[in-house]
PDB file of C-alpha atoms in Angstrom:
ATOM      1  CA  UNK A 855       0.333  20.551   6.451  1.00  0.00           C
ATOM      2  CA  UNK A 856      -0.509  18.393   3.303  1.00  0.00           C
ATOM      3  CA  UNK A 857       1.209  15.472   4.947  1.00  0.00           C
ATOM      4  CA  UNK A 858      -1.482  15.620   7.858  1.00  0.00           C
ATOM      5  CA  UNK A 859      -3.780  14.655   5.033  1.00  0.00           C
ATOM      6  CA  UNK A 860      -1.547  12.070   3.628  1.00  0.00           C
ATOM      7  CA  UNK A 861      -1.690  10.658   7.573  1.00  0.00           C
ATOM      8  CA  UNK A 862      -5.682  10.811   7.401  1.00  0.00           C
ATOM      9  CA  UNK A 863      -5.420   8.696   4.147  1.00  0.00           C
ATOM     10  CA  UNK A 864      -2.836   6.124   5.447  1.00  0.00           C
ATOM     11  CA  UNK A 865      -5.050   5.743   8.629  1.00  0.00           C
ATOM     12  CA  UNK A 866      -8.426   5.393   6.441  1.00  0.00           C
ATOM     13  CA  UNK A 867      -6.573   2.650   4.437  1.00  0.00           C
ATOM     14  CA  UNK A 868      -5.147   0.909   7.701  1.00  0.00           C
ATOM     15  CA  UNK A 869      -8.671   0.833   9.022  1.00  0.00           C
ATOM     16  CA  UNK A 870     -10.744  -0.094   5.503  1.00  0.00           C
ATOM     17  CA  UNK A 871      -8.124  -3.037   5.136  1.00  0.00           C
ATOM     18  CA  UNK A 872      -8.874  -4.428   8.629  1.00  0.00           C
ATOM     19  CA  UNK A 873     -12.711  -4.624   8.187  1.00  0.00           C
ATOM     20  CA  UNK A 874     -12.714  -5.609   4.235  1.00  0.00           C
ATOM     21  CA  UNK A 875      -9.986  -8.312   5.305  1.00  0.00           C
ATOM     22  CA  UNK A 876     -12.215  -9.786   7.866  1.00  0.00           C
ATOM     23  CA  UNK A 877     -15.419  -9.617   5.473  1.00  0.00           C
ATOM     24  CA  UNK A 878     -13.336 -11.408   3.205  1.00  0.00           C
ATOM     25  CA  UNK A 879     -11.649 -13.651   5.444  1.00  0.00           C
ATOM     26  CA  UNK A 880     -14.980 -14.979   6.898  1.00  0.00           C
ATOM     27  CA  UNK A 881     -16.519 -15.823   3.133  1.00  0.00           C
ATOM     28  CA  UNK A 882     -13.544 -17.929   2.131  1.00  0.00           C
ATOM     29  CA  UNK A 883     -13.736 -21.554   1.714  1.00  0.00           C
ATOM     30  CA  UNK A 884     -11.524 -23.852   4.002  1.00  0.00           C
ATOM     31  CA  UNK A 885      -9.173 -24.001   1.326  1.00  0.00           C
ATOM     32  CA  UNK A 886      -8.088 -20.886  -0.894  1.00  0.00           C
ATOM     33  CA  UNK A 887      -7.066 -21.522  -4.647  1.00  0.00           C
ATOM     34  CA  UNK A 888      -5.083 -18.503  -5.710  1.00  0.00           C
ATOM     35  CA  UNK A 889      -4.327 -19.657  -9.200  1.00  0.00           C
ATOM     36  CA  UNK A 890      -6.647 -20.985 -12.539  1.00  0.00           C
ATOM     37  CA  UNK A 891      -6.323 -23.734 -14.710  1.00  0.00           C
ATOM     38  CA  UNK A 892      -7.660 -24.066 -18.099  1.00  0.00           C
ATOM     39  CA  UNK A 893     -10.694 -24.739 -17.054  1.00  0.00           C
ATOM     40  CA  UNK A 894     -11.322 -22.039 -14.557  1.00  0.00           C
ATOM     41  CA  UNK A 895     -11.138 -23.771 -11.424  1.00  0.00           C
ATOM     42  CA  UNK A 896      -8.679 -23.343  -8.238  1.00  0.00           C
ATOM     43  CA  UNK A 897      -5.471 -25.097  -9.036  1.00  0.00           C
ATOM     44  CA  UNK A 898      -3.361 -23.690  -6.598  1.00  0.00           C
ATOM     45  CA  UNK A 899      -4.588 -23.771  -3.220  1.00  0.00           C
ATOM     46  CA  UNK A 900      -3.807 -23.302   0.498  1.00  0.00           C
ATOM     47  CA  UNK A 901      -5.249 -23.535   4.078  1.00  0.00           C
ATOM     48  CA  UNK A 902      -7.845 -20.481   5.356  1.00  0.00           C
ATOM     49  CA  UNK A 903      -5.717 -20.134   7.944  1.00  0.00           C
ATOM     50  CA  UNK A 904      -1.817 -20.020   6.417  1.00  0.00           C
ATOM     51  CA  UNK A 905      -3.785 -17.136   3.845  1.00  0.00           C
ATOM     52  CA  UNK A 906      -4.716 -14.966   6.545  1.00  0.00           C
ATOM     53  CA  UNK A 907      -1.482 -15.164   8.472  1.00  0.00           C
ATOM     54  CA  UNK A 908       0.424 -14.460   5.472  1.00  0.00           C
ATOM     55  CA  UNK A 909      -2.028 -11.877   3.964  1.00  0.00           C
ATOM     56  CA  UNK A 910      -1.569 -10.093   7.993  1.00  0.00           C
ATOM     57  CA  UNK A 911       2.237 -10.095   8.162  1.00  0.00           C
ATOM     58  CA  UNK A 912       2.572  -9.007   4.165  1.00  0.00           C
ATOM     59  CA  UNK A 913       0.445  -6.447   5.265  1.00  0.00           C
ATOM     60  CA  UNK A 914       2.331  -5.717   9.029  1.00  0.00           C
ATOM     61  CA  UNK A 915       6.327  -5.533   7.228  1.00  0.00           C
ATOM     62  CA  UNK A 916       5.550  -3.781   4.419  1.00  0.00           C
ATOM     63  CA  UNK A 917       3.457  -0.889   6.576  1.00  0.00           C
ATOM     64  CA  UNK A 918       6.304  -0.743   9.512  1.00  0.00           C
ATOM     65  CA  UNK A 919       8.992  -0.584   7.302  1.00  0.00           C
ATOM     66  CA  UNK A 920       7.194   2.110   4.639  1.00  0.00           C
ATOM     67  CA  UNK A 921       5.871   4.539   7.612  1.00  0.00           C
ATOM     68  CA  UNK A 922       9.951   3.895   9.363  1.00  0.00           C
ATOM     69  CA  UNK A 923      11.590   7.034   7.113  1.00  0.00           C
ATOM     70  CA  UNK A 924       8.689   9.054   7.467  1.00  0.00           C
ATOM     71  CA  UNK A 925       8.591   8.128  11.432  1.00  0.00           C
ATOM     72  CA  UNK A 926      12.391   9.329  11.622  1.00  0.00           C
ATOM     73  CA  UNK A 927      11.945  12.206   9.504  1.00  0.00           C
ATOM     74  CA  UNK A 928       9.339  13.667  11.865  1.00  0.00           C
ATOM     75  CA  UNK A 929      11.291  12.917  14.816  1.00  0.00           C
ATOM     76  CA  UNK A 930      14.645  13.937  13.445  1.00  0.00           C
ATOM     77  CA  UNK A 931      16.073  10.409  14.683  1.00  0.00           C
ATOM     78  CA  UNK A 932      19.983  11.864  13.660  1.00  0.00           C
ATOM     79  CA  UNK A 933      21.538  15.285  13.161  1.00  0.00           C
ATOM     80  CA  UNK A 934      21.795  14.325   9.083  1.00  0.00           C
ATOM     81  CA  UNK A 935      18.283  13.870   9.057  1.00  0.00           C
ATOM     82  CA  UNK A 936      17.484  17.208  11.096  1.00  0.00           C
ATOM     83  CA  UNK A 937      19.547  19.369   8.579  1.00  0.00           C
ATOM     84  CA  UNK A 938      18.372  17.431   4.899  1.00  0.00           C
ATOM     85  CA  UNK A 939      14.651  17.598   6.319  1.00  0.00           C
ATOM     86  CA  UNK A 940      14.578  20.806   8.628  1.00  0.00           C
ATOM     87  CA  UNK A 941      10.753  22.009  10.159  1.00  0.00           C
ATOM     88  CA  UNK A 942       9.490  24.335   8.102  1.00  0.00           C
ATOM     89  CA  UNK A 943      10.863  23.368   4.468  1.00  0.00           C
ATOM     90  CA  UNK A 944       8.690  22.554   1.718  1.00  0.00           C
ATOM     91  CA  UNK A 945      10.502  19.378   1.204  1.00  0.00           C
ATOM     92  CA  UNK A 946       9.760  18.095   4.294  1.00  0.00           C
ATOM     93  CA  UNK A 947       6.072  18.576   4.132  1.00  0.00           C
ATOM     94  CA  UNK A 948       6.430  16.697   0.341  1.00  0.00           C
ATOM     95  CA  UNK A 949       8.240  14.048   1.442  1.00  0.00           C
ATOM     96  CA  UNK A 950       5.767  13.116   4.526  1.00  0.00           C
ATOM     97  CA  UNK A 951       3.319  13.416   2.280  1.00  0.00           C
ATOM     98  CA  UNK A 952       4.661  11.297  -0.436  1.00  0.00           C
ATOM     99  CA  UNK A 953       5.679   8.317   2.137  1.00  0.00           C
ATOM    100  CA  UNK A 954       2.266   8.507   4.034  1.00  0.00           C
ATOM    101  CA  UNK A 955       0.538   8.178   0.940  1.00  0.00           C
ATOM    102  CA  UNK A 956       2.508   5.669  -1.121  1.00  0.00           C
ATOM    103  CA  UNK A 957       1.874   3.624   2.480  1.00  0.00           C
ATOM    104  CA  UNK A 958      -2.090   4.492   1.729  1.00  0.00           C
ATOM    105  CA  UNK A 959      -1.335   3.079  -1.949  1.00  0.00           C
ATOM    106  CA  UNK A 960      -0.225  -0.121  -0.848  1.00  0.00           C
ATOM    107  CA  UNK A 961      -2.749  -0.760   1.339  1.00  0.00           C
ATOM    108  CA  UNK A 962      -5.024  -0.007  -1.573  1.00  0.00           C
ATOM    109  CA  UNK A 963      -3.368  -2.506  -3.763  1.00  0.00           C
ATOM    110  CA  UNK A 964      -3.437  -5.346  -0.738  1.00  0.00           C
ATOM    111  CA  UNK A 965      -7.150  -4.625  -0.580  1.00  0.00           C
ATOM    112  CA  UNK A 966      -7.402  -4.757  -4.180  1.00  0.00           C
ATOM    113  CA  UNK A 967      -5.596  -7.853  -4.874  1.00  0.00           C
ATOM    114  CA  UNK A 968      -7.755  -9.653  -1.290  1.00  0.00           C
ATOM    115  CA  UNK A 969     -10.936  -9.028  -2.728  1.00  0.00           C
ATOM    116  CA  UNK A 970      -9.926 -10.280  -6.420  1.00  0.00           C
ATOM    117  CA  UNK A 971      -9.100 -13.552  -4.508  1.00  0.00           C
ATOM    118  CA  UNK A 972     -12.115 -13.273  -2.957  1.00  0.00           C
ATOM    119  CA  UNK A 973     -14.185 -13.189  -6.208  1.00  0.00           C
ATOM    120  CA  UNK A 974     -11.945 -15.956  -7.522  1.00  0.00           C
ATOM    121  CA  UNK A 975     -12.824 -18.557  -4.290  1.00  0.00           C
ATOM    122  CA  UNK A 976     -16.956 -16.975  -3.929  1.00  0.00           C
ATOM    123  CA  UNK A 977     -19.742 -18.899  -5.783  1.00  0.00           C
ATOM    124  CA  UNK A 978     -20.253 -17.433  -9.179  1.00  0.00           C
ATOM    125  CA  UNK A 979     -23.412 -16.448  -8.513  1.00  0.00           C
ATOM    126  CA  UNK A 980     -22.314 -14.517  -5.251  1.00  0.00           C
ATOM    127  CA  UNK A 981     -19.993 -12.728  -6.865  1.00  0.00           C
ATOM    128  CA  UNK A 982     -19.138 -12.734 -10.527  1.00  0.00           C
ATOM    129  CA  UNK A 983     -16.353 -13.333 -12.414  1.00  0.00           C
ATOM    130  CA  UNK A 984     -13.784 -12.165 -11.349  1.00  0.00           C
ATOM    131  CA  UNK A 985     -12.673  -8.803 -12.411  1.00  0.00           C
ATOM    132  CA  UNK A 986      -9.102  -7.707 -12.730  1.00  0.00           C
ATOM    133  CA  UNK A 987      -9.864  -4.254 -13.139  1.00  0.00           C
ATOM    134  CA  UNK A 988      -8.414  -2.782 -10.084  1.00  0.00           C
ATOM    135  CA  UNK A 989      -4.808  -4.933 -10.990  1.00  0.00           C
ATOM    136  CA  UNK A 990      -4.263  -3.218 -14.094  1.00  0.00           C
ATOM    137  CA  UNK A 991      -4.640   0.194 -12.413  1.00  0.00           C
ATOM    138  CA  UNK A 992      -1.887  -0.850  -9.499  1.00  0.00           C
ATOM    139  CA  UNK A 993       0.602  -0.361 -11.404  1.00  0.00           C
ATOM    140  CA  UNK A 994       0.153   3.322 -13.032  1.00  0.00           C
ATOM    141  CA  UNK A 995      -0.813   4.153  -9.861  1.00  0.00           C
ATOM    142  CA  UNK A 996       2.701   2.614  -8.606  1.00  0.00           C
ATOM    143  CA  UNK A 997       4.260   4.775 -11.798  1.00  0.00           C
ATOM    144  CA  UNK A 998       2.588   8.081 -10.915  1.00  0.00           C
ATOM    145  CA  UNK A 999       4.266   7.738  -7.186  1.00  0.00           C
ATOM    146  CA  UNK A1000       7.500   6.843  -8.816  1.00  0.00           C
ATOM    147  CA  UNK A1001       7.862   9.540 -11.188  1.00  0.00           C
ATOM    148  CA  UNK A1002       6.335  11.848  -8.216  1.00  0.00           C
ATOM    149  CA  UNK A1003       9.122  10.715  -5.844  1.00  0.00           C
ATOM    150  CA  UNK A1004      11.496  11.702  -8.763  1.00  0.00           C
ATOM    151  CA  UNK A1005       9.894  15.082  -9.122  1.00  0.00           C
ATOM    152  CA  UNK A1006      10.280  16.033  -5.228  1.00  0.00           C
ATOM    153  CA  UNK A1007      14.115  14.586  -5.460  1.00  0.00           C
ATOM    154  CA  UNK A1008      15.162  16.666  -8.555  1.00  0.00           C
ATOM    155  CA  UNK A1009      13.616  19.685  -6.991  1.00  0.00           C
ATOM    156  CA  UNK A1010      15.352  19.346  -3.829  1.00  0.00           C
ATOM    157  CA  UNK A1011      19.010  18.271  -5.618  1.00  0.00           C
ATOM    158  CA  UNK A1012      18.234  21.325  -7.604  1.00  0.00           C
ATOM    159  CA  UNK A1013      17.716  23.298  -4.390  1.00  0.00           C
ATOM    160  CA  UNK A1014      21.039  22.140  -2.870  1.00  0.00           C
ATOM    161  CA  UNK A1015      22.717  22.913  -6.059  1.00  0.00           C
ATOM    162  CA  UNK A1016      22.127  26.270  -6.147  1.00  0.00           C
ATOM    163  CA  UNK A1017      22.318  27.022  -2.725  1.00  0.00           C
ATOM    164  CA  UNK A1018      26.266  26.234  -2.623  1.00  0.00           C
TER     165      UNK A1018
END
């Protein structure tokens, strides 16, 4: 049941990414500097356009093939996959949970990362400098879902251990 939560959260993030992206997307300048020089200002840059389309299909790949296991899990795609996730286990449940909201996660850190490049190409007096705040807290939040993952795993190899 938690994973139907997990869903809600991966939907939520699908959704805030679309309408932040397209905020963002209509305040950038023609050309977008991702990178600073010494002085502060855009040094590298590229076209509106070649930003958003790679921004989308970062975005696109990385959700399709994260929600994929999850997607086969729930439909029980082969016999090996029916048996090592069977309806009704615990495990199950964890594990749709865990890839539906490691999906949510990602999209939190593409949204994260799209509005620090926003605050880097805005006028200063728009929007401040810009804060990297939210990029130092991707990655312990990538750790906690690693060491989470490693958690459910143990506890399932554990499972299978003693069950033989």
């Amino acid at each position: 049941m938690n994973h139907r939560f997990a869903k809600a959260f991966h939907l939520i993030t699908v959704l805030a990414f679309i309408v932040i992206f397209m905020y963002i997307y209509s305040g950038l300048p023609a050309m977008v500097g991702f990178e600073l020089n010494e002085d502060g200002f855009a040094h590298g840059v590229m076209d509106k356009n070649i930003f958003f389309y790679i921004v989308i299909g970062i975005f696109l790949v990385l959700n399709i093939l994260l929600v994929t296991p999850a997607k086969l899990i729930e439909s029980g795609a082969s016999p090996n996959i029916k048996r090592l996730f069977a309806k009704g286990d615990p495990f199950r449940d964890q594990m749709l949970t865990w890839i539906y909201s490691f999906v949510g996660v990602i999209n939190v850190s593409i949204i994260v990362v799209v509005m620090y490049l926003f605050q880097l190409n805005g006028v200063m007096e728009e929007t401040g400098r810009p804060s990297g705040v939210g990029l130092y807290i991707l990655p312990v939040l990538f750790v906690v879902w690693t060491v989470i993952l490693f958690i459910l795993l143990t506890r399932k190899m554990k499972s299978v251990q003693s069950t033989k």
